[in-house]
PDB file of C-alpha atoms in Angstrom:
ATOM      1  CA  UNK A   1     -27.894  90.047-139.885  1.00  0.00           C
ATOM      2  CA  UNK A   2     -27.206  90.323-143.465  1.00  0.00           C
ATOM      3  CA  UNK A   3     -30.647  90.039-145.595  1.00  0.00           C
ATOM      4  CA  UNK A   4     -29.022  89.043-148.671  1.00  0.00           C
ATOM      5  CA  UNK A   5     -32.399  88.871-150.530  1.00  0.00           C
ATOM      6  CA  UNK A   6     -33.929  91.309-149.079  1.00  0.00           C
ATOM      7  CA  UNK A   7     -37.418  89.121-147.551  1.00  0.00           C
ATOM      8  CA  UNK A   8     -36.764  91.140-144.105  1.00  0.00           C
ATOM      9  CA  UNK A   9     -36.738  87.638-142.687  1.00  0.00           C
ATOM     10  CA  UNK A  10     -33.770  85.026-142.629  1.00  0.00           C
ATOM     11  CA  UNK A  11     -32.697  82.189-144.533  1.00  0.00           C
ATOM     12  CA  UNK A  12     -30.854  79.315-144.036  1.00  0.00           C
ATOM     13  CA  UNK A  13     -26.976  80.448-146.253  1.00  0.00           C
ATOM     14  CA  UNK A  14     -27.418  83.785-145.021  1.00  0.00           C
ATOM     15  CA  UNK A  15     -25.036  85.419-142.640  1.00  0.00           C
ATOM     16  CA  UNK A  16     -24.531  87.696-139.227  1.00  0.00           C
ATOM     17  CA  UNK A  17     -21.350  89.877-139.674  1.00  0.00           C
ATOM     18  CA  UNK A  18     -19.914  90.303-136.267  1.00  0.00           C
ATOM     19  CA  UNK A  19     -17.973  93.768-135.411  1.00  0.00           C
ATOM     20  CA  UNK A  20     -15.500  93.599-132.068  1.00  0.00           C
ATOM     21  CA  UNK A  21     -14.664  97.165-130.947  1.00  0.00           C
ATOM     22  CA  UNK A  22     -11.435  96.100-127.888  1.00  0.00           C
ATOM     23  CA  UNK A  23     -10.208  98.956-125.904  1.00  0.00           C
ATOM     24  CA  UNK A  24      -7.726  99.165-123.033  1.00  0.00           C
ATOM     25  CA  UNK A  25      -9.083 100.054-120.065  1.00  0.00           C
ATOM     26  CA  UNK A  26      -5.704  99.775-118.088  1.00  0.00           C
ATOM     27  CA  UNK A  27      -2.801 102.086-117.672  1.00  0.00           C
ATOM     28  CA  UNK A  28       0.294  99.949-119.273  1.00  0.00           C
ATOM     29  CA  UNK A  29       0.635  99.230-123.306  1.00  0.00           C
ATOM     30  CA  UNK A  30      -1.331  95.722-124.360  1.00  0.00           C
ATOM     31  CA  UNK A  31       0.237  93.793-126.726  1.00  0.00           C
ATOM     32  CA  UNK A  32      -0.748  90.900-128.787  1.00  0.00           C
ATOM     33  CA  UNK A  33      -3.972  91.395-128.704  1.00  0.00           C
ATOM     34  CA  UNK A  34      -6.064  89.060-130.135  1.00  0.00           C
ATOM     35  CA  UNK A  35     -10.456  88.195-130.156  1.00  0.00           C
ATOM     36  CA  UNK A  36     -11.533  84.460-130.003  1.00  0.00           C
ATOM     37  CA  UNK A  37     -15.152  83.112-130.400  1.00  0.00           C
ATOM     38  CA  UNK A  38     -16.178  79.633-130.072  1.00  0.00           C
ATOM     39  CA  UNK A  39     -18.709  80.060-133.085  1.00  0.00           C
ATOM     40  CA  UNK A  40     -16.929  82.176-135.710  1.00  0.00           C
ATOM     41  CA  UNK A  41     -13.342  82.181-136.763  1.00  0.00           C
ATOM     42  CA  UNK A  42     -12.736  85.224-136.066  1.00  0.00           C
ATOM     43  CA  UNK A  43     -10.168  87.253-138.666  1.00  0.00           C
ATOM     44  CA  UNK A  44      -7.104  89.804-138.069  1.00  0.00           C
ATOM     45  CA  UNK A  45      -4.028  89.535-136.614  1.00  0.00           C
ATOM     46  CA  UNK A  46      -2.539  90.568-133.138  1.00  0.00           C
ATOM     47  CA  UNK A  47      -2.357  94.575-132.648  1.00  0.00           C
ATOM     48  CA  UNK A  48      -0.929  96.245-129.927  1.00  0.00           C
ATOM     49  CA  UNK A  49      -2.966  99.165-127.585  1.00  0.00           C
ATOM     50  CA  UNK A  50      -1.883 101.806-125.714  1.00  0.00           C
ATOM     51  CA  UNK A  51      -3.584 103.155-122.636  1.00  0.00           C
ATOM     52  CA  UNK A  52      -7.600 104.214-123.587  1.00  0.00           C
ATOM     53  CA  UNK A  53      -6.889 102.852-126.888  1.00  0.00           C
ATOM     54  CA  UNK A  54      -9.750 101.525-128.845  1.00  0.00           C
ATOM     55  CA  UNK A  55      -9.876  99.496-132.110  1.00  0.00           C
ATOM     56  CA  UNK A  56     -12.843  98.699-133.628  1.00  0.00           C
ATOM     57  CA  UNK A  57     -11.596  97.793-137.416  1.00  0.00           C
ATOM     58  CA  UNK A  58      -8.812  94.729-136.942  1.00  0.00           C
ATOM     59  CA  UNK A  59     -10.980  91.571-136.074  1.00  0.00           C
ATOM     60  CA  UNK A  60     -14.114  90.782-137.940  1.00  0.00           C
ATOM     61  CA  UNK A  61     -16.182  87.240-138.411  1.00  0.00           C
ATOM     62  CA  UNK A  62     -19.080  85.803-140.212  1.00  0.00           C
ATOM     63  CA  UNK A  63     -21.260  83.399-139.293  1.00  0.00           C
ATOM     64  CA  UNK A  64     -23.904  81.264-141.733  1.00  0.00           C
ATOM     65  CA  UNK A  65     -27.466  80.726-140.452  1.00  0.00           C
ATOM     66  CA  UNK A  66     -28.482  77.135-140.049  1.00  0.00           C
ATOM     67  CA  UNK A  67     -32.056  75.937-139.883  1.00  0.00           C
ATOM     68  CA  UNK A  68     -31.704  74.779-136.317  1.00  0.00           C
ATOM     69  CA  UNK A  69     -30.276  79.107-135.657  1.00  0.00           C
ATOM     70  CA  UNK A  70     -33.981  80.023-137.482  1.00  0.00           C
ATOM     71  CA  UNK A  71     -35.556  77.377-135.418  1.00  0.00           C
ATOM     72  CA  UNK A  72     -34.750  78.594-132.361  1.00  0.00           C
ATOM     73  CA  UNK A  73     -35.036  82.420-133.286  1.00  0.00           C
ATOM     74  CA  UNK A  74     -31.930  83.666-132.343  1.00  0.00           C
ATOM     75  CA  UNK A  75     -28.026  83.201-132.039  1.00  0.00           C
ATOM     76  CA  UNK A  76     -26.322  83.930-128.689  1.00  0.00           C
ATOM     77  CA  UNK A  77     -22.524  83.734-128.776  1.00  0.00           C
ATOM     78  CA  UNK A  78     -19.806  85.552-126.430  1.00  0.00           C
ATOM     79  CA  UNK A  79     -15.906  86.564-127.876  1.00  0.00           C
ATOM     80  CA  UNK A  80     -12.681  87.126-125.654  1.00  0.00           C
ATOM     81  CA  UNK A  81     -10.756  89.646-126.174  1.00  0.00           C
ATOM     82  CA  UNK A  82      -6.643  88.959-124.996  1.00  0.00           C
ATOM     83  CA  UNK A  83      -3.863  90.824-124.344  1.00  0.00           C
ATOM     84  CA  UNK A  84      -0.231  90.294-122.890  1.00  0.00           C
ATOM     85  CA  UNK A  85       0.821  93.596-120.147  1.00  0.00           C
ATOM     86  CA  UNK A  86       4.518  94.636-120.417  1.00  0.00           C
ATOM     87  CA  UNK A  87       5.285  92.509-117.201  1.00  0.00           C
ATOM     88  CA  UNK A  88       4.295  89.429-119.415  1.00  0.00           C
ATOM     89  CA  UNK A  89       0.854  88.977-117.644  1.00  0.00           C
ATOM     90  CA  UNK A  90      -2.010  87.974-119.817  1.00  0.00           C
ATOM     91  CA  UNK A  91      -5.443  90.284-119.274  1.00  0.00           C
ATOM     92  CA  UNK A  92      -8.342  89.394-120.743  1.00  0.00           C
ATOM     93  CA  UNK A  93     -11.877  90.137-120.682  1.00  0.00           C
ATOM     94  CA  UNK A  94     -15.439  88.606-122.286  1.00  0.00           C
ATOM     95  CA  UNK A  95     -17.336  90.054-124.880  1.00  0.00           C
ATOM     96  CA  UNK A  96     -20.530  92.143-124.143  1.00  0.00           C
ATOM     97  CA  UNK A  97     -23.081  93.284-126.703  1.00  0.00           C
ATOM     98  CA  UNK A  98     -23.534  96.750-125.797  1.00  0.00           C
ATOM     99  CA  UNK A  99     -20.839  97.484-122.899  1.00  0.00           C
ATOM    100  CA  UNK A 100     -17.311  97.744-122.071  1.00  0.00           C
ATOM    101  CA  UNK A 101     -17.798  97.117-118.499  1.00  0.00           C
ATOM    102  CA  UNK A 102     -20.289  94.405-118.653  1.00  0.00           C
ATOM    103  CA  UNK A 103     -20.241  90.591-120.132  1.00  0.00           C
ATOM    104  CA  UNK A 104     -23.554  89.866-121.019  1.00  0.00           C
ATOM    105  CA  UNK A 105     -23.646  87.844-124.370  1.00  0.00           C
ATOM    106  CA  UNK A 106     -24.527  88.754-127.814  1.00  0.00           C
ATOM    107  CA  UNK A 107     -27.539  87.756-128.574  1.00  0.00           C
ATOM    108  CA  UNK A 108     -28.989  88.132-132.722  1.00  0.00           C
ATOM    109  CA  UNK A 109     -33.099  87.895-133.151  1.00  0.00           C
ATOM    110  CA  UNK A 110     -33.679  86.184-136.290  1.00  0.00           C
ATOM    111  CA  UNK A 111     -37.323  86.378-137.848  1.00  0.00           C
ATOM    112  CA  UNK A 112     -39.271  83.577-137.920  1.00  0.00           C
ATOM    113  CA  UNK A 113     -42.147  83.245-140.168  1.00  0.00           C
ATOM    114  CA  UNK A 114     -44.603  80.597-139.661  1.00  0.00           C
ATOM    115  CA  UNK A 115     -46.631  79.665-142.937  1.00  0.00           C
ATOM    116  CA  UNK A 116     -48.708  76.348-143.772  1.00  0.00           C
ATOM    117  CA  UNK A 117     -50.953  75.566-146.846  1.00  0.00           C
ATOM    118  CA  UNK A 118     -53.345  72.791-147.790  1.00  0.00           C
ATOM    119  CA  UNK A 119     -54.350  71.305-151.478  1.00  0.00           C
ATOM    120  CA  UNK A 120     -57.347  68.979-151.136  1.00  0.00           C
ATOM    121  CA  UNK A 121     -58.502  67.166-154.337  1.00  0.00           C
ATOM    122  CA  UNK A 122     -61.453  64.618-154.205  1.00  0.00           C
ATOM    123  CA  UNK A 123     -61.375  61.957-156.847  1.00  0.00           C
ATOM    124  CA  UNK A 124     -64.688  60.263-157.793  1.00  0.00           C
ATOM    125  CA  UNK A 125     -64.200  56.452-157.881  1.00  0.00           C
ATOM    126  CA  UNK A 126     -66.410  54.536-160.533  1.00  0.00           C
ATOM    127  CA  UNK A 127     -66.361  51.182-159.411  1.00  0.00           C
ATOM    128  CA  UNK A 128     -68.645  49.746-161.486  1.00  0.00           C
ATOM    129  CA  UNK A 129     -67.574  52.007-164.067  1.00  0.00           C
ATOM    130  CA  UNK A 130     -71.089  53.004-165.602  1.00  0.00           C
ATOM    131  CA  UNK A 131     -69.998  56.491-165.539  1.00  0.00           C
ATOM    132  CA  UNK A 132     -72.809  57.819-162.784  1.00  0.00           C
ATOM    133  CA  UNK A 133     -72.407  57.682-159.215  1.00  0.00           C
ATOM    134  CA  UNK A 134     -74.053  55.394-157.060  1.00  0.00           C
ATOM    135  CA  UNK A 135     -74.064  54.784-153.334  1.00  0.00           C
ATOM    136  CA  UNK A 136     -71.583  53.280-151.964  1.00  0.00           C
ATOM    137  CA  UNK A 137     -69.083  53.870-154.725  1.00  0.00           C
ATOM    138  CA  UNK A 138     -66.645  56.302-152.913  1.00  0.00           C
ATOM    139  CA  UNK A 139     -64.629  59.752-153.176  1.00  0.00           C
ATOM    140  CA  UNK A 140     -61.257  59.627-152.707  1.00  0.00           C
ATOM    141  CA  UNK A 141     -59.170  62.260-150.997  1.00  0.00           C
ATOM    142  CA  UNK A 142     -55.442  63.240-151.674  1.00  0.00           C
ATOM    143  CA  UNK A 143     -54.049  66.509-149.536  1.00  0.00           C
ATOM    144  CA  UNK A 144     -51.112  68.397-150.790  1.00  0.00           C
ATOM    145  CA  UNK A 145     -49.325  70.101-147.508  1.00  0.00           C
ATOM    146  CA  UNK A 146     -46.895  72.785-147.980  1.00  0.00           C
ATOM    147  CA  UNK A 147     -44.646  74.832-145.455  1.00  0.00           C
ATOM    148  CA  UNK A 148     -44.051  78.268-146.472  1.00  0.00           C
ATOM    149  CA  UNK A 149     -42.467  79.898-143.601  1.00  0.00           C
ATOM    150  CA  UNK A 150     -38.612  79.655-143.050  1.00  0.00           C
ATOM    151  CA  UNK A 151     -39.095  77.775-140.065  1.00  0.00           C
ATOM    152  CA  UNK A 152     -39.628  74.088-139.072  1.00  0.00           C
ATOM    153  CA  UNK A 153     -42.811  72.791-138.686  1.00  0.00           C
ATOM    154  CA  UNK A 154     -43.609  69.691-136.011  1.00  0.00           C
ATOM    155  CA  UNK A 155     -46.697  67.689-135.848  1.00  0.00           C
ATOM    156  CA  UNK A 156     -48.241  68.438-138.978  1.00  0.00           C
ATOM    157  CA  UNK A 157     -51.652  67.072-139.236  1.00  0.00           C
ATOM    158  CA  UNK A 158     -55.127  67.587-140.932  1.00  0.00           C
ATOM    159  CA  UNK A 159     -58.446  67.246-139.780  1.00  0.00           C
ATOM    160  CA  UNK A 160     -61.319  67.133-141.783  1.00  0.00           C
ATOM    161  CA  UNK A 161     -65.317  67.276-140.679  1.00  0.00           C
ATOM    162  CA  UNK A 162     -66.447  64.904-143.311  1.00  0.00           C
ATOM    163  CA  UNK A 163     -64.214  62.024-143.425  1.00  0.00           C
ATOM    164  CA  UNK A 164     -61.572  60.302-141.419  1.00  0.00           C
ATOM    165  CA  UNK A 165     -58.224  61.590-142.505  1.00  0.00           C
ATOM    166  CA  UNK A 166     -55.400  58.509-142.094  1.00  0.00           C
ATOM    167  CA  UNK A 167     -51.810  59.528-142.028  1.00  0.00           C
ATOM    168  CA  UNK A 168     -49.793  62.019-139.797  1.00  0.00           C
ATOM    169  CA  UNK A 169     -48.746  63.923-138.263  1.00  0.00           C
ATOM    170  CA  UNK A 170     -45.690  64.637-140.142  1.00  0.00           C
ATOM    171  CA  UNK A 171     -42.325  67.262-139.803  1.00  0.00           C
ATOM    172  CA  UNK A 172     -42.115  69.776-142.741  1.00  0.00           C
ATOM    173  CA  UNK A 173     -38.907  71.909-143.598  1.00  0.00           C
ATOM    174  CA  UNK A 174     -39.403  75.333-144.702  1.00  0.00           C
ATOM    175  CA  UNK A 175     -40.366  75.079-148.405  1.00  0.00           C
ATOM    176  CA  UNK A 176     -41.278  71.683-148.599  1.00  0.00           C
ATOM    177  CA  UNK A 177     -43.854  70.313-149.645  1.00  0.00           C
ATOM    178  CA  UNK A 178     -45.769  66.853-148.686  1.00  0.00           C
ATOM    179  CA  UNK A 179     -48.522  65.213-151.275  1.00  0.00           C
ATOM    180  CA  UNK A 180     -48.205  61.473-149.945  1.00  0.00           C
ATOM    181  CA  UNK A 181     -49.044  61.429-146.324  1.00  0.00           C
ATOM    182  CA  UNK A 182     -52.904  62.154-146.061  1.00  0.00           C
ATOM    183  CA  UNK A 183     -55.838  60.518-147.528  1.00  0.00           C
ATOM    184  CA  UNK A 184     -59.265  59.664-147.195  1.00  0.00           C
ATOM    185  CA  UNK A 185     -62.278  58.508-148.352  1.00  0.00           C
ATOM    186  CA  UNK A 186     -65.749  59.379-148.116  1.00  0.00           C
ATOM    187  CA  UNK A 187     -68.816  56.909-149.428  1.00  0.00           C
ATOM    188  CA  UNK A 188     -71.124  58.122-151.270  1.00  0.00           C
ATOM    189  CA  UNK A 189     -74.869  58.387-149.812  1.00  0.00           C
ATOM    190  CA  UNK A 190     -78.165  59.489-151.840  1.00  0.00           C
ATOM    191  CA  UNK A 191     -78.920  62.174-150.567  1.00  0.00           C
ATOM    192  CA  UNK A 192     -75.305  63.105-152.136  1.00  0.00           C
ATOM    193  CA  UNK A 193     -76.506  61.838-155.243  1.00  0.00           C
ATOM    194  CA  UNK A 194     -79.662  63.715-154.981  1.00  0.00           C
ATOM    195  CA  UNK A 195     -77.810  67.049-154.103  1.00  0.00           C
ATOM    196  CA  UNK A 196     -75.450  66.229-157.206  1.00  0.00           C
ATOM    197  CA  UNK A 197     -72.172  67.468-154.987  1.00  0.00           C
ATOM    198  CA  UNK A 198     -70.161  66.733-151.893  1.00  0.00           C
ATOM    199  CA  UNK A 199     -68.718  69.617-150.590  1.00  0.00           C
ATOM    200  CA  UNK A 200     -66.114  69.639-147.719  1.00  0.00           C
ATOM    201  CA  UNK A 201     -62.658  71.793-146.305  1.00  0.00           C
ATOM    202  CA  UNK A 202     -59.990  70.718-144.303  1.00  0.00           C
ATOM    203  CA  UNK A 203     -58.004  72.198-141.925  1.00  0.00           C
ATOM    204  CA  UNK A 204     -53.849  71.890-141.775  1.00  0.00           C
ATOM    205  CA  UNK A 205     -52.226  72.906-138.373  1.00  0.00           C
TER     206      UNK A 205
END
């Protein structure tokens, strides 16, 4: 995984640079060798190997992160490695991520960082416009959602003890930020006139 800014966490545009090491495990010369992944194009041309002969320099690929890759927390992808045996058979053999002998797939962890944060505002609403509260006039609510993580977030909603939040829930991609879907409003009693405040928190999950 290449951190290209350094967060310790990835982002969608940043990249995995995959190393093949191929060696010949047979007696006879290999030639035309060549890697092949289904994910990556993978680069370098055809070499030849002798006998115990390993090469870990010729083929190299890159892959970009997608936000479906940080979604799901990882990316699991398996090469094959080819060669053609002096008698004009073709050997082969699939990738494994720590192995010669094995074929398990290669499987890269990306971090996934969860983050949410809510913005409540309450609006006083002079209906009658004398510049005072009185009950039944009304506060009204606006919430401000953000998603700060680098991962997707499902089923967005907010709760709120005092009033009846309407909207939601809603999907938020990493970084963005929702200010429309939520509201609510509360009616103003006297004893909230006597106390001279409403006070009241939400909750985003």
């Amino acid at each position: 995984f290449d951190d290209t800014n350094g967060d310790g966490c990835a982002d969608v545009g940043e990249t995995i640079t995959y190393s093949f090491s191929v060696t010949n495990l047979g007696n006879v010369t290999l030639s035309n060798v060549i890697v092949t992944d289904p994910l990556v194009a993978v680069t370098g041309t055809a070499i030849s190997l002798i006998s115990g002969e390993t090469d870990i320099t010729s083929f190299t690929a890159t892959y970009t992160i997608t936000q479906s890759d940080i979604d799901v927390g990882s990316i699991t992808n398996q090469a094959v490695a080819e060669g053609i045996a002096p008698d004009g058979a073709v050997v082969s053999d699939l990738s494994d991520d720590d192995n010669f002998l094995d074929d398990d797939p290669t499987v890269t962890t990306l971090c996934q960082n969860g983050d949410i944060a809510l913005i409540k505002v309450g609006t006083f609403i002079d209906t009658n416009g004398d510049g005072c509260a009185n009950i039944g006039e009304s506060i009204q609510y606006s919430f401000t959602v953000s998603n700060l993580g680098n991962v997707t977030l499902t089923n967005v909603n907010i709760m709120d003890p005092l009033v009846n939040v309407l909207g939601g829930p809603i999907t938020l991609l990493p970084q963005a930020t929702d200010a429309t879907s939520f509201t609510a409003t509360y009616l103003i009693t006297q004893s909230d006139i006597d106390a001279g405040i409403v006070v009241n928190q939400a909750i985003v999950e």
